[in-house]
């Protein structure tokens, strides 16, 4: 019998392979696999449903991840998927598996973070289960939300001539991770040495305690803006651009000057001898929003805080390209995190 | 700092501890943690949402669990929770984490089972994610369903004087597990010996390929029956009786003669020198329904196939009791699976 390694397909390739022949049996199913959240008809509105797992040793390292932050982040990354559909989250279900290395007090910390995120985002924890795991901690969360039918933003709606926008700033979480990994290695090699994290508050916070951009969804509603397409930036800008390019059958020209990168991230990237744009394109875990708008809507976002115009939607034949600060045009390649590269 | 072992609380105790102070912020949240599924108002109907994880080494053993069966079962156990609210499932989201011990072909098998269950129960697979795990296979599934508002069956609706009903038969899956564990041990001790499973098709099938009782929900609708309370029997009859007793503030008198146990299960229990009623009370994984009805509804179920009248709802002060075939009355204790007993 043939044995094909999952690494040969990668995460997205494997999902495509396994779900390629799915059929829809229920009338209420509007969109299934292939966007940030599933879209289900509930009458006046659409229900949005998204589910993601965070796994110890893959998505987080207990050596430098406080449990309260982890609980908060595990909720936020799921709420971010609801926001990416231009929706508002309302409920979450939380499945947790723990090895008996974890105490009741540790779970109290984890849940304190989960509850804090629920309060902040006005979301109810309504279910899930708790079980033991042979090894480590697994957190699997499902977020449910709503969106008015005429407000939904899919990955598939971008059109040639639309304008590309990005919220917040990119690459900082990736650099926060590099710093924590460096200090972890120093701690392993020299157990007495204290970690040097003081100057890196912003970068580390971006990694350990990200936020979902629900504030942006509220701003869009305020100015009556519906993005033509949207996705959350969880795997690096390049990967998300390719998702929209594929779903919308378009290409992109992104201006390096238009990609927002925080000053702290720029400095730290240079310290690590990495080009800052590389952190934005291929880093990950920013949980910002990448979206496209009609040209006539530009004035609605031009003076909105924390939104950056980053380029143009092109025809699909143009591919996905970056116009660098130096004036060169580079074709981008889809990258993003590929968790199957890890050893097991 | 104090360190409290999670085993000191158990699964249900830990969930109670962590969710005791939850508040509801969204008007659409009708019932949160504490029933088989969360209940969310979507206008004309209620949306039901339930989420459960199956973890290698805790909930299944790859030595005797075919991946296709595992995929099927992982869907069914979640659909069973929707049925237990008197609802019909419509969509599922599937999160899977795999170590790189698993091949693409193995995932094809798992998904073949998932898709088979979706077809059988008329449910759409609409989302989820796929990631790697440092060890073993984790399957976390969320099921979404609907129920008419006047048809919902909660754990909290049983009243003194109601009649207790059980679908199908109990204890067989537990005995199937004992047989597979015995044959596994023989195989480990004597690698050349072939397992003796021929006579145990029914018991093993009950463990490896259970069904959700959606057929019962359809029968209830046909005769216009709404159970006063309902729960699915996943952790053994005794544990489920205590859940309803606590939520409804009632007691129970169960007749041993009324608890359905398949002839094959009776025979095998005696071979193992276990009292068959113990398998039904404390076994688990039957995925049958335990429900209560008003006395005037008895005629609606009396001639319905595969439903058994098993006792009466009493006042809470009476506790949960079993009337044995020998005519004795025993007080029952809550047991059920406690996955935290496993080592990690």
XYZ file of C-alpha atoms in Angstrom, chain A residues 55-209:
155
model
C -1.653 22.483 20.434
C 1.211 22.515 22.919
C 4.543 22.003 21.209
C 3.119 23.135 17.844
C 1.329 26.437 18.391
C 2.736 27.395 21.767
C 5.615 26.603 24.100
C 4.784 26.452 27.799
C 8.288 27.678 28.632
C 7.348 31.220 27.702
C 3.558 31.250 27.356
C 1.645 32.336 30.473
C -1.553 30.275 30.728
C -3.769 33.333 31.106
C -2.370 34.808 27.892
C -2.815 31.453 26.193
C -6.474 31.293 27.176
C -7.012 34.832 25.922
C -5.204 34.191 22.646
C -6.997 30.899 21.971
C -10.312 32.778 22.037
C -9.019 35.755 20.040
C -7.675 33.705 17.124
C -11.147 32.226 16.653
C -12.983 35.540 17.017
C -10.611 36.948 14.395
C -12.066 34.484 11.871
C -15.580 35.773 12.542
C -14.377 39.382 12.121
C -12.745 38.369 8.827
C -16.255 37.677 7.451
C -17.303 41.205 8.552
C -19.287 39.533 11.364
C -19.610 39.953 15.095
C -18.868 36.999 17.386
C -21.496 36.024 19.974
C -20.669 32.591 21.426
C -17.755 30.178 21.797
C -17.448 26.485 22.664
C -14.186 25.366 24.258
C -12.765 21.824 24.198
C -9.728 21.311 26.383
C -7.549 18.237 26.799
C -4.874 18.239 29.498
C -2.273 15.816 30.729
C -2.228 15.393 34.506
C 0.868 17.602 34.583
C -1.686 20.447 34.700
C -3.293 21.364 38.027
C -6.684 22.854 38.839
C -4.858 26.147 39.502
C -3.309 26.013 36.016
C -6.787 25.544 34.524
C -8.020 28.484 36.609
C -5.341 30.636 34.945
C -6.218 29.374 31.468
C -9.922 30.028 32.071
C -9.212 33.474 33.525
C -7.749 34.361 30.120
C -10.656 32.746 28.262
C -13.178 34.662 30.373
C -11.260 37.935 29.980
C -11.432 37.602 26.203
C -15.149 36.776 26.427
C -15.791 39.935 28.453
C -13.663 42.122 26.214
C -15.385 40.924 23.036
C -18.873 40.552 24.527
C -18.978 36.818 23.805
C -20.571 33.972 25.804
C -18.783 30.704 26.621
C -21.654 28.263 26.038
C -20.191 24.782 25.868
C -17.437 22.353 25.081
C -15.787 19.584 27.033
C -12.811 18.833 29.214
C -10.862 15.615 28.988
C -7.419 14.251 29.644
C -4.664 13.986 27.071
C -1.750 11.536 27.092
C 0.607 14.473 26.579
C 0.381 18.238 26.790
C -2.434 20.703 26.390
C -4.864 20.924 23.467
C -7.331 23.803 23.136
C -9.943 23.552 20.396
C -12.375 26.443 20.156
C -15.407 27.043 17.965
C -16.654 30.607 17.540
C -20.171 31.488 16.409
C -21.145 34.921 15.104
C -23.628 36.801 12.956
C -23.528 39.064 9.962
C -26.292 40.809 8.020
C -26.704 39.066 4.692
C -25.804 42.180 2.684
C -22.694 42.844 4.806
C -20.821 39.561 4.481
C -17.230 39.722 3.179
C -15.974 36.514 1.549
C -12.539 35.706 0.207
C -14.073 35.423 -3.234
C -15.348 38.957 -3.862
C -12.228 40.925 -4.863
C -12.367 42.494 -8.345
C -9.678 43.878 -10.613
C -9.333 47.596 -9.814
C -10.198 47.210 -6.111
C -7.888 48.723 -3.494
C -5.997 46.564 -0.992
C -6.117 47.580 2.701
C -4.352 46.274 5.795
C -5.159 47.039 9.436
C -2.692 47.558 12.279
C 0.868 46.413 11.643
C 2.492 43.192 10.513
C 5.511 41.091 11.447
C 5.744 42.041 15.126
C 4.410 38.737 16.486
C 6.938 36.805 14.409
C 9.766 38.895 15.857
C 8.352 38.435 19.358
C 8.539 34.699 18.761
C 12.159 34.911 17.584
C 13.103 36.863 20.715
C 11.422 34.372 23.048
C 12.999 31.436 21.217
C 16.437 33.081 21.523
C 16.006 33.733 25.246
C 14.714 30.187 25.748
C 17.859 28.796 24.117
C 20.058 31.035 26.283
C 18.159 29.860 29.358
C 18.682 26.218 28.368
C 22.401 26.752 27.721
C 22.950 29.002 30.777
C 20.232 28.327 33.367
C 21.371 31.179 35.636
C 21.029 33.937 33.032
C 17.872 36.083 33.243
C 16.048 36.704 29.939
C 16.442 40.162 28.371
C 12.919 41.072 27.401
C 12.570 44.622 28.704
C 12.879 46.421 25.376
C 10.592 44.010 23.586
C 7.260 44.514 25.322
C 5.442 45.433 22.137
C 6.742 42.543 20.039
C 6.159 39.964 22.769
C 2.678 41.255 23.510
C 1.790 40.986 19.839
C 2.707 37.298 19.988
C 1.314 36.358 23.392
C -1.755 38.578 23.598
